[in-house]
Amino acid sequence: MSCQYVGTIPGRIPVLAVVLFGGVILAFGAAGRLSFAAQRPVVVVDPGHGGDDVGVRGSQGAVEKDRMLALALELQKALAPTCRVELTRSGDEQIDLAQRTALANHLEASVFVSLHAGGSFLHGPRGATIFFFRGAQGADGPAAGADFGQEEQPRWEHLQNRHLASSRSLAKVLLDSLAGVLDTSLVGAPLAVLAGADLPAVLIEVGYLTHPFEAEQLGNPEALRALARAIAAGVADFLENAAPEKH
Ligand SMILES: [Zn+2]
């Protein structure tokens, strides 16, 4: 028996082939070695907003918190063959920003992906943006590397500073994987939801809910599935090729 994962993105080759040999699941990377899928890395998916915090209210009654939960559930399905996926919320709950990354830190997850949609007073803005953390002052912020002595624990809001390079790699890999689905750009920003993530972390705005076409796409199960598969392909690609070794 064999199965292939993520083979359906137009123009992309499968990023991972999982083959069952004699009852043992082996996942082969480029070097043919046992790779990440055998270890089932943990991916934490964070559907933005929830509860009273509805996020962007878009075209045709679209509400960001609901669309992002639907996308997160699709992403969970798309990643399930190779990863253990945990959601920061699986219902309509309001969760603190700090709690979202605290879950990922607690689980010693390999990747954190927060899902959001863009919003504008205008109908014109469209496309996706992948945010990675960048400190408020300068490229990596004044605290980058500042308090990471062996003995001292870094402060919570500085944890992401230990993962700036790997988060940027994750963002770049996702940029490639989303290329066939949405116009996507990369932005470094001091986002509070990423600051406390002690792991590679990104926030993806998966299109504008205020853009009529993108709002319609984010409510279309087929389009949502394609988007989830593209994100899953990027995450799998990162875990296979670019993620730092976990100890
Ligand atoms: Zn949002």
PDB file of N, CA, C and O and ligand atoms in Angstrom, residues 48-49 55-56 64 115-117 205, ligand 1:
ATOM      1  N   GLY A  48      -7.674  32.553  13.896  1.00  0.00           N
ATOM      2  CA  GLY A  48      -7.717  33.865  14.548  1.00  0.00           C
ATOM      3  C   GLY A  48      -9.090  34.201  15.130  1.00  0.00           C
ATOM      4  O   GLY A  48     -10.119  33.695  14.687  1.00  0.00           O
ATOM      5  N   HIS A  49      -9.027  35.029  16.190  1.00  0.00           N
ATOM      6  CA  HIS A  49     -10.247  35.566  16.809  1.00  0.00           C
ATOM      7  C   HIS A  49     -11.090  34.454  17.473  1.00  0.00           C
ATOM      8  O   HIS A  49     -10.577  33.405  17.795  1.00  0.00           O
ATOM      9  N   GLY A  55     -13.322  39.500  14.505  1.00  0.00           N
ATOM     10  CA  GLY A  55     -12.359  39.820  13.438  1.00  0.00           C
ATOM     11  C   GLY A  55     -13.008  40.665  12.366  1.00  0.00           C
ATOM     12  O   GLY A  55     -13.921  41.454  12.639  1.00  0.00           O
ATOM     13  N   VAL A  56     -12.566  40.476  11.140  1.00  0.00           N
ATOM     14  CA  VAL A  56     -13.080  41.270  10.016  1.00  0.00           C
ATOM     15  C   VAL A  56     -14.494  40.822   9.656  1.00  0.00           C
ATOM     16  O   VAL A  56     -14.774  39.626   9.591  1.00  0.00           O
ATOM     17  N   GLU A  64     -14.644  36.798   9.895  1.00  0.00           N
ATOM     18  CA  GLU A  64     -13.302  36.207   9.905  1.00  0.00           C
ATOM     19  C   GLU A  64     -13.184  35.012  10.852  1.00  0.00           C
ATOM     20  O   GLU A  64     -12.596  33.987  10.504  1.00  0.00           O
ATOM     21  N   LEU A 115      -3.955  31.835  11.531  1.00  0.00           N
ATOM     22  CA  LEU A 115      -4.721  32.102  10.305  1.00  0.00           C
ATOM     23  C   LEU A 115      -5.639  33.312  10.487  1.00  0.00           C
ATOM     24  O   LEU A 115      -6.442  33.352  11.431  1.00  0.00           O
ATOM     25  N   HIS A 116      -5.512  34.250   9.592  1.00  0.00           N
ATOM     26  CA  HIS A 116      -6.335  35.465   9.626  1.00  0.00           C
ATOM     27  C   HIS A 116      -6.748  35.828   8.208  1.00  0.00           C
ATOM     28  O   HIS A 116      -6.216  35.288   7.237  1.00  0.00           O
ATOM     29  N   ALA A 117      -7.683  36.783   8.119  1.00  0.00           N
ATOM     30  CA  ALA A 117      -8.055  37.355   6.823  1.00  0.00           C
ATOM     31  C   ALA A 117      -7.833  38.858   6.903  1.00  0.00           C
ATOM     32  O   ALA A 117      -7.884  39.442   7.992  1.00  0.00           O
ATOM     33  N   GLU A 205      -2.360  35.988   6.508  1.00  0.00           N
ATOM     34  CA  GLU A 205      -3.650  36.582   6.124  1.00  0.00           C
ATOM     35  C   GLU A 205      -3.983  36.012   4.756  1.00  0.00           C
ATOM     36  O   GLU A 205      -3.302  36.298   3.776  1.00  0.00           O
TER      37      GLU A 205
HETATM   38 ZN    ZN B   1      -7.604  38.637  12.139  1.00  0.00          ZN
END
